[in-house]
mmCIF file of C-alpha atoms in Angstrom:
data_model
loop_
_atom_site.group_PDB
_atom_site.id
_atom_site.type_symbol
_atom_site.label_atom_id
_atom_site.label_comp_id
_atom_site.label_asym_id
_atom_site.label_seq_id
_atom_site.Cartn_x
_atom_site.Cartn_y
_atom_site.Cartn_z
ATOM 1 C CA MET A 1 111.108 159.404 162.880
ATOM 2 C CA ASP A 2 112.140 161.984 165.386
ATOM 3 C CA GLU A 3 112.110 164.877 163.082
ATOM 4 C CA GLU A 4 110.318 167.789 161.381
ATOM 5 C CA TYR A 5 108.247 167.686 158.366
ATOM 6 C CA ASP A 6 106.242 170.135 156.603
ATOM 7 C CA VAL A 7 103.074 167.705 156.118
ATOM 8 C CA ILE A 8 102.434 164.078 157.804
ATOM 9 C CA VAL A 9 100.056 162.131 155.683
ATOM 10 C CA LEU A 10 98.587 159.384 157.359
ATOM 11 C CA GLY A 11 96.867 156.595 155.446
ATOM 12 C CA THR A 12 98.014 155.376 151.925
ATOM 13 C CA GLY A 13 94.403 155.481 150.119
ATOM 14 C CA LEU A 14 94.371 156.859 146.589
ATOM 15 C CA LYS A 15 93.369 160.668 147.870
ATOM 16 C CA GLU A 16 96.165 160.673 150.643
ATOM 17 C CA CYS A 17 98.546 159.386 147.626
ATOM 18 C CA ILE A 18 97.915 161.889 145.274
ATOM 19 C CA LEU A 19 98.294 164.398 147.748
ATOM 20 C CA SER A 20 101.734 163.006 149.112
ATOM 21 C CA GLY A 21 103.089 163.137 145.657
ATOM 22 C CA LEU A 22 101.702 166.524 144.696
ATOM 23 C CA LEU A 23 103.200 168.095 147.903
ATOM 24 C CA SER A 24 106.484 166.389 147.349
ATOM 25 C CA VAL A 25 107.132 167.672 143.813
ATOM 26 C CA ASP A 26 106.318 171.365 145.465
ATOM 27 C CA GLY A 27 109.304 170.778 147.311
ATOM 28 C CA LEU A 28 107.696 170.218 150.860
ATOM 29 C CA LYS A 29 109.284 167.548 153.249
ATOM 30 C CA VAL A 30 106.453 164.598 153.828
ATOM 31 C CA LEU A 31 106.512 162.026 155.770
ATOM 32 C CA HIS A 32 103.885 159.136 154.787
ATOM 33 C CA MET A 33 102.950 156.866 157.438
ATOM 34 C CA ASP A 34 99.807 153.827 157.482
ATOM 35 C CA ARG A 35 98.945 151.661 160.242
ATOM 36 C CA ASN A 36 98.423 148.691 157.522
ATOM 37 C CA ASP A 37 100.930 146.832 156.015
ATOM 38 C CA TYR A 38 100.083 147.345 152.443
ATOM 39 C CA TYR A 39 99.243 150.757 150.216
ATOM 40 C CA GLY A 40 95.721 151.706 149.038
ATOM 41 C CA GLY A 41 93.599 151.700 152.865
ATOM 42 C CA GLU A 42 90.126 151.419 151.720
ATOM 43 C CA SER A 43 90.823 151.806 148.116
ATOM 44 C CA THR A 44 93.436 148.778 148.085
ATOM 45 C CA SER A 45 93.407 145.848 145.655
ATOM 46 C CA LEU A 46 93.269 142.136 147.278
ATOM 47 C CA ASN A 47 94.015 138.833 145.981
ATOM 48 C CA LEU A 48 91.409 135.784 146.346
ATOM 49 C CA ILE A 49 93.199 134.608 149.286
ATOM 50 C CA GLN A 50 92.972 138.562 151.044
ATOM 51 C CA LEU A 51 89.577 138.611 150.227
ATOM 52 C CA TRP A 52 88.164 135.244 151.281
ATOM 53 C CA LYS A 53 90.256 136.513 154.630
ATOM 54 C CA ARG A 54 88.392 139.905 154.706
ATOM 55 C CA PHE A 55 84.823 138.674 153.964
ATOM 56 C CA ARG A 56 84.786 135.053 154.768
ATOM 57 C CA GLY A 57 87.409 134.476 157.754
ATOM 58 C CA SER A 58 89.257 131.495 155.480
ATOM 59 C CA ASP A 59 92.334 131.680 153.698
ATOM 60 C CA LYS A 60 90.942 128.616 151.407
ATOM 61 C CA PRO A 61 89.098 130.271 148.178
ATOM 62 C CA PRO A 62 87.224 127.534 145.960
ATOM 63 C CA ALA A 63 89.713 126.180 143.385
ATOM 64 C CA HIS A 64 87.280 126.931 140.537
ATOM 65 C CA LEU A 65 87.920 130.666 140.681
ATOM 66 C CA GLY A 66 91.679 129.778 139.458
ATOM 67 C CA PRO A 67 94.669 131.253 141.085
ATOM 68 C CA SER A 68 94.547 133.708 143.887
ATOM 69 C CA ARG A 69 97.713 135.761 142.682
ATOM 70 C CA ASP A 70 95.967 136.197 139.399
ATOM 71 C CA TYR A 71 93.174 138.398 141.020
ATOM 72 C CA ASN A 72 93.550 142.201 141.848
ATOM 73 C CA VAL A 73 90.150 142.948 143.391
ATOM 74 C CA ASP A 74 89.563 146.762 143.834
ATOM 75 C CA MET A 75 87.729 147.728 147.121
ATOM 76 C CA ILE A 76 86.956 151.038 145.817
ATOM 77 C CA PRO A 77 86.426 150.472 142.020
ATOM 78 C CA LYS A 78 86.227 153.432 139.811
ATOM 79 C CA PHE A 79 86.902 154.117 136.331
ATOM 80 C CA MET A 80 88.425 157.389 135.083
ATOM 81 C CA MET A 81 86.785 159.883 132.320
ATOM 82 C CA ALA A 82 89.770 159.755 129.301
ATOM 83 C CA ASN A 83 89.807 163.575 129.548
ATOM 84 C CA GLY A 84 89.003 164.000 133.101
ATOM 85 C CA THR A 85 90.828 165.515 135.883
ATOM 86 C CA LEU A 86 92.559 162.130 137.217
ATOM 87 C CA VAL A 87 94.157 161.787 133.895
ATOM 88 C CA ARG A 88 95.270 165.413 134.035
ATOM 89 C CA VAL A 89 96.804 164.924 137.521
ATOM 90 C CA LEU A 90 98.738 161.907 136.045
ATOM 91 C CA ILE A 91 100.071 163.963 133.538
ATOM 92 C CA HIS A 92 101.075 166.775 135.309
ATOM 93 C CA THR A 93 103.240 164.470 137.726
ATOM 94 C CA ASP A 94 104.595 162.108 134.680
ATOM 95 C CA VAL A 95 102.684 159.162 136.936
ATOM 96 C CA THR A 96 101.644 158.051 133.567
ATOM 97 C CA LYS A 97 104.919 156.329 133.285
ATOM 98 C CA TYR A 98 104.238 153.853 136.006
ATOM 99 C CA LEU A 99 100.901 152.662 134.493
ATOM 100 C CA SER A 100 99.142 151.362 131.324
ATOM 101 C CA PHE A 101 95.576 151.743 130.655
ATOM 102 C CA LYS A 102 92.973 150.249 128.496
ATOM 103 C CA ALA A 103 89.799 151.573 127.330
ATOM 104 C CA VAL A 104 86.341 150.679 128.778
ATOM 105 C CA ASP A 105 84.011 148.767 126.665
ATOM 106 C CA GLY A 106 80.750 150.473 127.202
ATOM 107 C CA SER A 107 78.606 152.366 129.349
ATOM 108 C CA TYR A 108 74.799 151.262 129.782
ATOM 109 C CA VAL A 109 71.627 152.359 131.381
ATOM 110 C CA TYR A 110 68.738 150.435 132.786
ATOM 111 C CA ASN A 111 65.346 151.765 131.395
ATOM 112 C CA LYS A 112 61.953 150.248 131.634
ATOM 113 C CA GLY A 113 63.373 146.604 132.930
ATOM 114 C CA LYS A 114 66.141 146.755 129.880
ATOM 115 C CA VAL A 115 69.929 147.525 129.712
ATOM 116 C CA HIS A 116 70.265 150.011 126.930
ATOM 117 C CA LYS A 117 73.996 151.066 125.423
ATOM 118 C CA VAL A 118 74.687 154.963 126.249
ATOM 119 C CA PRO A 119 75.259 155.970 122.864
ATOM 120 C CA ALA A 120 78.815 156.933 122.050
ATOM 121 C CA THR A 121 78.713 158.393 118.423
ATOM 122 C CA ASP A 122 76.357 159.990 116.231
ATOM 123 C CA ILE A 123 75.397 156.900 114.320
ATOM 124 C CA GLU A 124 74.749 155.069 117.591
ATOM 125 C CA ALA A 125 72.473 157.900 118.657
ATOM 126 C CA LEU A 126 70.318 157.509 115.648
ATOM 127 C CA LYS A 127 69.964 153.891 116.394
ATOM 128 C CA SER A 128 69.281 154.128 120.170
ATOM 129 C CA PRO A 129 65.752 153.100 121.592
ATOM 130 C CA LEU A 130 66.488 155.414 124.588
ATOM 131 C CA MET A 131 65.465 158.449 122.588
ATOM 132 C CA GLY A 132 62.585 159.718 120.375
ATOM 133 C CA LEU A 133 63.051 160.927 116.770
ATOM 134 C CA PHE A 134 63.656 164.433 117.764
ATOM 135 C CA GLU A 135 66.238 163.696 120.628
ATOM 136 C CA LYS A 136 68.063 161.553 118.332
ATOM 137 C CA ARG A 137 68.450 163.986 115.868
ATOM 138 C CA ARG A 138 69.644 166.421 118.507
ATOM 139 C CA ALA A 139 71.801 164.020 120.273
ATOM 140 C CA ARG A 140 73.618 163.438 116.780
ATOM 141 C CA LYS A 141 74.329 167.435 116.194
ATOM 142 C CA PHE A 142 75.784 167.429 120.062
ATOM 143 C CA PHE A 143 78.031 164.428 118.801
ATOM 144 C CA ILE A 144 79.037 166.500 115.661
ATOM 145 C CA TYR A 145 79.273 169.917 117.702
ATOM 146 C CA VAL A 146 81.761 168.343 120.042
ATOM 147 C CA GLN A 147 83.850 166.688 117.367
ATOM 148 C CA ASP A 148 84.000 170.423 115.725
ATOM 149 C CA TYR A 149 84.558 172.056 119.395
ATOM 150 C CA ASP A 150 87.594 173.987 119.893
ATOM 151 C CA GLU A 151 88.326 175.893 123.083
ATOM 152 C CA THR A 152 90.257 178.462 121.271
ATOM 153 C CA ASP A 153 87.727 179.232 118.397
ATOM 154 C CA PRO A 154 84.855 180.995 119.740
ATOM 155 C CA LYS A 155 83.222 180.398 116.408
ATOM 156 C CA THR A 156 82.799 176.557 117.217
ATOM 157 C CA HIS A 157 81.134 177.328 120.486
ATOM 158 C CA GLU A 158 77.825 178.360 118.330
ATOM 159 C CA GLY A 159 76.956 180.969 121.108
ATOM 160 C CA LEU A 160 76.994 178.549 124.004
ATOM 161 C CA ASP A 161 78.022 179.631 127.438
ATOM 162 C CA LEU A 162 80.747 176.696 128.232
ATOM 163 C CA THR A 163 81.529 177.993 131.600
ATOM 164 C CA ARG A 164 78.109 176.525 132.886
ATOM 165 C CA LEU A 165 79.016 173.650 134.792
ATOM 166 C CA SER A 166 76.180 171.249 133.537
ATOM 167 C CA THR A 167 77.769 172.194 129.852
ATOM 168 C CA LYS A 168 81.046 171.491 130.907
ATOM 169 C CA GLU A 169 80.263 168.039 132.236
ATOM 170 C CA LEU A 170 78.876 167.311 128.828
ATOM 171 C CA ILE A 171 81.861 168.531 127.143
ATOM 172 C CA LEU A 172 83.920 166.289 129.388
ATOM 173 C CA TYR A 173 82.112 163.355 128.625
ATOM 174 C CA ALA A 174 81.909 163.694 124.872
ATOM 175 C CA GLU A 175 85.526 164.468 124.782
ATOM 176 C CA SER A 176 86.320 161.543 126.474
ATOM 177 C CA LEU A 177 84.355 159.476 124.389
ATOM 178 C CA ALA A 178 86.328 160.897 121.399
ATOM 179 C CA ARG A 179 89.525 160.295 122.737
ATOM 180 C CA PHE A 180 90.010 156.672 122.471
ATOM 181 C CA GLN A 181 87.441 155.984 119.736
ATOM 182 C CA GLY A 182 85.841 153.481 122.034
ATOM 183 C CA GLY A 183 82.465 152.337 123.363
ATOM 184 C CA SER A 184 82.616 154.240 126.460
ATOM 185 C CA PRO A 185 84.354 157.695 127.895
ATOM 186 C CA TYR A 186 86.173 155.375 130.574
ATOM 187 C CA ILE A 187 89.911 153.717 130.571
ATOM 188 C CA TYR A 188 90.817 151.764 133.431
ATOM 189 C CA PRO A 189 94.553 150.680 134.267
ATOM 190 C CA LEU A 190 95.911 147.375 133.720
ATOM 191 C CA TYR A 191 95.957 145.101 136.877
ATOM 192 C CA GLY A 192 93.552 147.279 138.699
ATOM 193 C CA LEU A 193 93.575 150.264 140.795
ATOM 194 C CA GLY A 194 95.839 149.043 143.528
ATOM 195 C CA GLU A 195 98.552 150.269 141.183
ATOM 196 C CA LEU A 196 97.636 153.990 141.622
ATOM 197 C CA PRO A 197 98.384 154.600 145.312
ATOM 198 C CA GLN A 198 101.555 152.717 144.640
ATOM 199 C CA ALA A 199 102.595 154.712 141.526
ATOM 200 C CA PHE A 200 101.893 158.377 143.380
ATOM 201 C CA ALA A 201 103.706 156.893 146.585
ATOM 202 C CA ARG A 202 106.753 156.279 144.214
ATOM 203 C CA LEU A 203 106.417 159.758 142.963
ATOM 204 C CA SER A 204 106.720 160.751 146.452
ATOM 205 C CA ALA A 205 109.547 158.814 147.260
ATOM 206 C CA VAL A 206 111.689 160.100 143.847
ATOM 207 C CA TYR A 207 110.892 163.934 145.729
ATOM 208 C CA GLY A 208 112.209 163.133 148.971
ATOM 209 C CA GLY A 209 109.221 162.006 150.569
ATOM 210 C CA THR A 210 109.604 159.105 153.625
ATOM 211 C CA TYR A 211 107.311 156.316 153.748
ATOM 212 C CA MET A 212 106.485 153.879 156.816
ATOM 213 C CA LEU A 213 103.859 151.246 156.683
ATOM 214 C CA ASN A 214 102.897 148.837 159.452
ATOM 215 C CA LYS A 215 103.073 151.867 161.973
ATOM 216 C CA PRO A 216 100.412 151.189 164.840
ATOM 217 C CA GLU A 217 98.090 153.558 166.608
ATOM 218 C CA CYS A 218 99.733 156.965 164.958
ATOM 219 C CA LYS A 219 98.359 159.456 167.576
ATOM 220 C CA VAL A 220 97.819 162.503 166.239
ATOM 221 C CA GLU A 221 99.477 165.299 168.799
ATOM 222 C CA PHE A 222 98.315 168.815 169.356
ATOM 223 C CA ASP A 223 99.824 172.029 171.017
ATOM 224 C CA GLU A 224 98.090 174.180 173.510
ATOM 225 C CA GLU A 225 96.490 176.028 170.782
ATOM 226 C CA GLY A 226 94.675 173.315 169.221
ATOM 227 C CA LYS A 227 97.063 172.929 166.387
ATOM 228 C CA VAL A 228 98.729 169.807 165.014
ATOM 229 C CA CYS A 229 101.980 169.366 166.029
ATOM 230 C CA GLY A 230 102.934 165.804 165.225
ATOM 231 C CA VAL A 231 102.349 161.813 165.300
ATOM 232 C CA THR A 232 103.207 159.559 167.702
ATOM 233 C CA SER A 233 103.619 155.918 166.660
ATOM 234 C CA GLU A 234 105.733 152.810 169.193
ATOM 235 C CA GLY A 235 107.037 155.718 171.387
ATOM 236 C CA GLU A 236 108.387 157.993 168.701
ATOM 237 C CA THR A 237 106.846 161.566 167.619
ATOM 238 C CA ALA A 238 107.828 162.884 164.277
ATOM 239 C CA ARG A 239 106.612 166.563 164.196
ATOM 240 C CA CYS A 240 104.879 168.751 161.605
ATOM 241 C CA LYS A 241 103.115 171.898 160.662
ATOM 242 C CA LYS A 242 100.254 170.102 158.774
ATOM 243 C CA LEU A 243 98.417 166.803 158.801
ATOM 244 C CA VAL A 244 96.605 165.027 155.611
ATOM 245 C CA CYS A 245 94.730 161.858 156.675
ATOM 246 C CA ASP A 246 91.633 159.619 155.804
ATOM 247 C CA PRO A 247 88.937 160.291 158.155
ATOM 248 C CA SER A 248 89.539 156.861 160.341
ATOM 249 C CA TYR A 249 92.829 158.783 162.138
ATOM 250 C CA LEU A 250 90.658 161.500 163.381
ATOM 251 C CA PRO A 251 87.208 159.790 164.166
ATOM 252 C CA ASN A 252 86.329 162.611 166.571
ATOM 253 C CA ARG A 253 86.702 165.253 163.811
ATOM 254 C CA VAL A 254 84.399 163.678 161.156
ATOM 255 C CA ARG A 255 80.662 163.020 160.819
ATOM 256 C CA LYS A 256 78.864 160.008 159.387
ATOM 257 C CA VAL A 257 77.192 161.417 156.384
ATOM 258 C CA GLY A 258 75.746 158.090 154.705
ATOM 259 C CA LYS A 259 76.345 154.491 153.955
ATOM 260 C CA VAL A 260 77.349 152.465 150.808
ATOM 261 C CA ALA A 261 75.872 149.274 150.191
ATOM 262 C CA ARG A 262 77.863 146.878 147.767
ATOM 263 C CA ALA A 263 77.938 143.565 146.291
ATOM 264 C CA ILE A 264 81.092 141.893 144.702
ATOM 265 C CA ALA A 265 80.384 138.839 142.116
ATOM 266 C CA PHE A 266 82.519 136.409 140.575
ATOM 267 C CA MET A 267 81.387 135.392 137.127
ATOM 268 C CA SER A 268 82.384 133.268 134.426
ATOM 269 C CA HIS A 269 80.749 135.040 131.641
ATOM 270 C CA PRO A 270 80.081 139.161 130.647
ATOM 271 C CA ILE A 271 77.121 140.737 131.790
ATOM 272 C CA PRO A 272 74.217 139.724 129.703
ATOM 273 C CA ASN A 273 72.723 142.206 127.203
ATOM 274 C CA THR A 274 76.091 144.234 126.894
ATOM 275 C CA ASN A 275 77.214 143.324 123.670
ATOM 276 C CA ASP A 276 79.726 140.727 125.445
ATOM 277 C CA SER A 277 81.656 143.695 126.839
ATOM 278 C CA HIS A 278 84.686 142.457 128.910
ATOM 279 C CA SER A 279 84.718 146.019 131.057
ATOM 280 C CA VAL A 280 81.660 147.923 131.722
ATOM 281 C CA GLN A 281 79.470 150.281 133.429
ATOM 282 C CA VAL A 282 76.033 150.178 134.066
ATOM 283 C CA ILE A 283 73.794 152.873 135.697
ATOM 284 C CA LEU A 284 70.112 151.931 136.956
ATOM 285 C CA PRO A 285 68.567 155.577 137.547
ATOM 286 C CA GLN A 286 66.632 156.229 141.056
ATOM 287 C CA LYS A 287 63.253 156.810 138.975
ATOM 288 C CA GLN A 288 63.580 153.402 137.435
ATOM 289 C CA LEU A 289 64.150 151.460 140.709
ATOM 290 C CA GLY A 290 61.525 153.755 142.803
ATOM 291 C CA ARG A 291 64.661 154.963 145.402
ATOM 292 C CA LYS A 292 66.008 158.058 146.290
ATOM 293 C CA SER A 293 69.524 157.632 144.820
ATOM 294 C CA ASP A 294 71.085 155.732 141.691
ATOM 295 C CA MET A 295 72.584 152.248 141.442
ATOM 296 C CA TYR A 296 76.031 151.634 139.735
ATOM 297 C CA LEU A 297 77.197 148.615 138.574
ATOM 298 C CA PHE A 298 80.954 148.140 137.487
ATOM 299 C CA CYS A 299 82.271 145.137 135.647
ATOM 300 C CA CYS A 300 85.999 144.390 134.735
ATOM 301 C CA SER A 301 87.891 141.200 133.752
ATOM 302 C CA TYR A 302 90.979 139.338 132.430
ATOM 303 C CA THR A 303 91.340 141.805 129.654
ATOM 304 C CA HIS A 304 92.396 144.115 132.067
ATOM 305 C CA ASN A 305 94.535 141.723 134.169
ATOM 306 C CA VAL A 306 92.205 141.934 137.302
ATOM 307 C CA ALA A 307 91.537 137.928 137.126
ATOM 308 C CA PRO A 308 92.564 135.080 135.258
ATOM 309 C CA LYS A 309 91.266 134.076 131.802
ATOM 310 C CA GLY A 310 87.382 133.705 131.403
ATOM 311 C CA LYS A 311 86.603 135.593 134.698
ATOM 312 C CA PHE A 312 84.857 138.598 135.472
ATOM 313 C CA ILE A 313 84.399 140.687 138.435
ATOM 314 C CA ALA A 314 81.220 142.553 139.083
ATOM 315 C CA PHE A 315 80.599 145.433 141.711
ATOM 316 C CA VAL A 316 77.057 146.776 142.719
ATOM 317 C CA SER A 317 76.823 149.538 144.704
ATOM 318 C CA THR A 318 74.647 152.227 145.845
ATOM 319 C CA GLU A 319 73.926 154.623 148.707
ATOM 320 C CA ALA A 320 72.383 152.539 151.250
ATOM 321 C CA GLU A 321 68.575 153.223 152.349
ATOM 322 C CA THR A 322 68.233 150.448 154.383
ATOM 323 C CA ASP A 323 69.957 147.566 156.494
ATOM 324 C CA ARG A 324 69.488 145.084 154.230
ATOM 325 C CA PRO A 325 72.233 145.265 151.268
ATOM 326 C CA GLU A 326 71.025 141.748 149.699
ATOM 327 C CA LEU A 327 67.356 143.162 149.239
ATOM 328 C CA GLU A 328 68.317 146.559 148.274
ATOM 329 C CA LEU A 329 71.126 145.473 145.649
ATOM 330 C CA LYS A 330 69.027 142.898 144.034
ATOM 331 C CA PRO A 331 67.625 144.967 140.711
ATOM 332 C CA GLY A 332 71.626 145.472 140.064
ATOM 333 C CA ILE A 333 72.515 141.750 140.856
ATOM 334 C CA ASP A 334 69.805 140.541 138.693
ATOM 335 C CA LEU A 335 71.476 141.990 135.761
ATOM 336 C CA LEU A 336 74.549 140.009 136.282
ATOM 337 C CA GLY A 337 72.947 136.512 135.284
ATOM 338 C CA PRO A 338 74.438 133.304 136.823
ATOM 339 C CA VAL A 339 77.417 133.849 139.621
ATOM 340 C CA ASP A 340 80.113 131.690 140.861
ATOM 341 C CA GLU A 341 80.490 133.639 144.022
ATOM 342 C CA LEU A 342 78.912 136.656 145.705
ATOM 343 C CA PHE A 343 79.820 138.893 148.448
ATOM 344 C CA PHE A 344 77.639 141.714 150.230
ATOM 345 C CA ASP A 345 79.346 144.551 152.071
ATOM 346 C CA THR A 346 78.618 147.878 153.781
ATOM 347 C CA TYR A 347 81.010 150.502 155.047
ATOM 348 C CA ASP A 348 79.988 154.165 156.380
ATOM 349 C CA ARG A 349 80.770 157.778 154.552
ATOM 350 C CA PHE A 350 82.276 160.568 156.430
ATOM 351 C CA GLU A 351 83.140 163.888 155.653
ATOM 352 C CA PRO A 352 85.156 166.280 158.281
ATOM 353 C CA VAL A 353 83.819 168.995 160.530
ATOM 354 C CA ASN A 354 86.817 170.545 161.659
ATOM 355 C CA GLU A 355 88.128 173.847 160.962
ATOM 356 C CA PRO A 356 91.572 173.453 158.984
ATOM 357 C CA SER A 357 92.575 177.020 159.349
ATOM 358 C CA LEU A 358 92.276 176.796 162.851
ATOM 359 C CA ASP A 359 94.030 172.642 163.460
ATOM 360 C CA ASN A 360 95.822 172.574 160.423
ATOM 361 C CA CYS A 361 94.329 168.897 159.734
ATOM 362 C CA PHE A 362 93.305 168.036 156.617
ATOM 363 C CA ILE A 363 90.842 165.336 156.254
ATOM 364 C CA SER A 364 89.732 163.761 153.001
ATOM 365 C CA THR A 365 85.837 162.482 152.728
ATOM 366 C CA SER A 366 84.933 159.048 152.311
ATOM 367 C CA TYR A 367 84.905 157.617 148.691
ATOM 368 C CA ASP A 368 80.970 157.315 147.333
ATOM 369 C CA ASP A 369 79.225 154.901 145.638
ATOM 370 C CA THR A 370 79.910 156.418 141.904
ATOM 371 C CA THR A 371 81.892 154.330 139.313
ATOM 372 C CA HIS A 372 84.273 157.313 138.210
ATOM 373 C CA PHE A 373 86.686 159.266 139.829
ATOM 374 C CA GLU A 374 85.498 162.861 139.065
ATOM 375 C CA SER A 375 84.317 163.411 142.587
ATOM 376 C CA THR A 376 87.031 161.870 144.275
ATOM 377 C CA VAL A 377 89.971 164.235 142.518
ATOM 378 C CA MET A 378 87.653 167.455 143.199
ATOM 379 C CA ASP A 379 88.147 166.292 146.606
ATOM 380 C CA VAL A 380 91.951 166.146 146.354
ATOM 381 C CA LEU A 381 92.454 169.359 144.502
ATOM 382 C CA SER A 382 90.194 171.171 147.078
ATOM 383 C CA MET A 383 92.417 169.841 149.625
ATOM 384 C CA TYR A 384 95.485 170.792 147.930
ATOM 385 C CA ARG A 385 94.261 174.341 147.540
ATOM 386 C CA MET A 386 93.415 174.851 151.195
ATOM 387 C CA ILE A 387 97.064 173.220 151.951
ATOM 388 C CA THR A 388 99.161 175.286 149.862
ATOM 389 C CA GLY A 389 96.914 178.305 148.905
ATOM 390 C CA LYS A 390 97.525 177.508 144.974
ATOM 391 C CA ASP A 391 95.699 175.388 142.416
ATOM 392 C CA VAL A 392 97.235 172.440 140.599
ATOM 393 C CA ASP A 393 97.944 173.520 136.851
ATOM 394 C CA LEU A 394 96.062 171.132 134.789
ATOM 395 C CA SER A 395 96.625 172.366 131.384
ATOM 396 C CA VAL A 396 98.330 169.574 130.049
ATOM 397 C CA ASP A 397 99.166 168.109 126.676
ATOM 398 C CA LEU A 398 96.389 165.151 127.366
ATOM 399 C CA SER A 399 98.427 163.565 124.066
ATOM 400 C CA ALA A 400 101.128 162.862 126.446
ATOM 401 C CA ALA A 401 99.413 159.777 127.900
ATOM 402 C CA SER A 402 98.177 158.419 124.681
ATOM 403 C CA ALA A 403 101.077 155.882 124.132
ATOM 404 C CA ALA A 404 100.787 154.576 127.604
ATOM 405 C CA GLN A 405 96.775 154.341 127.120
ATOM 406 C CA GLU A 406 96.125 152.830 124.056
ATOM 407 C CA TYR A 407 96.130 148.905 123.919
#
């Protein structure tokens, strides 16, 4: 460990592992350490025994849930946009060879006390109770527009300015929908998200990155000028020019910006009124709930190999506005139907307050309550730009991942 590295990365959360992989591919000498004896940090996946230990203080989950080893319960569950930034990063780094994906069955929205499918095609748009007659026509026209859209052919733009962010996001959503001809724009890895940090860790190792798990304390060292110069653990110091870490490793250089409340539910059935979908997202808009922030419902099941046959795992999450998650999350939990087991949890969200140009420390922000990865990857790409002074080339051939992702 007594060596000098270009970058030391602390924590094996998804953001840190993506950066470790990208920087190793760039030819930087990277040392990656974690105080835990497992990959994933806050974004790890747990089996049933690990989950019971964490939330119930017991290593004996009830037998009716099935074998512990058949569960991969993601602590920060998020779907990926099929045409989104994370998929582009996966293809750019060739990490797709370590992973298999499956399309998510549906995306729904809560409106006036009922759950409705978000239209995924021009035909669904015409049938949707979410829109009036004129809106249905406009939605159908938009779906057809996106199907015909070609970035290199201005004729297909019909005079729209596609550099505007809101338009870009709509195009991303619609193109992701078209990608797998499924019922939603999302995909999700088989065996859950715990595979993702490990896949980027393998990438880093292939390019010479060094990994050390179960390293206690990990004290960050600074020189007289206040710049990071190394990390000490178990009496040894590894020197470095730059440091990447999650907020827990430098608590005096971050500030609390919010709190996420979430519930984890185990069920033996799909979420009612979602067309028996085995994987689904439901968004409960703030206006429908009389809240300041939206609520998100995420569900996956044995079809993604994250639970035994017949079992479903649902997460309800939102930005906490009170100290009573049980009450706050009730609108989402009420949509689940009968629940076998239910856990409640809250975690604080932090963002960095340091100036990386002065201390060479690049700290990620905490994971938010949304059910997709776009904000997560934007943080990674911004950090990469600050560390290297350049952008990741994301102009990839998206069809390169199709074989792995079509199940």
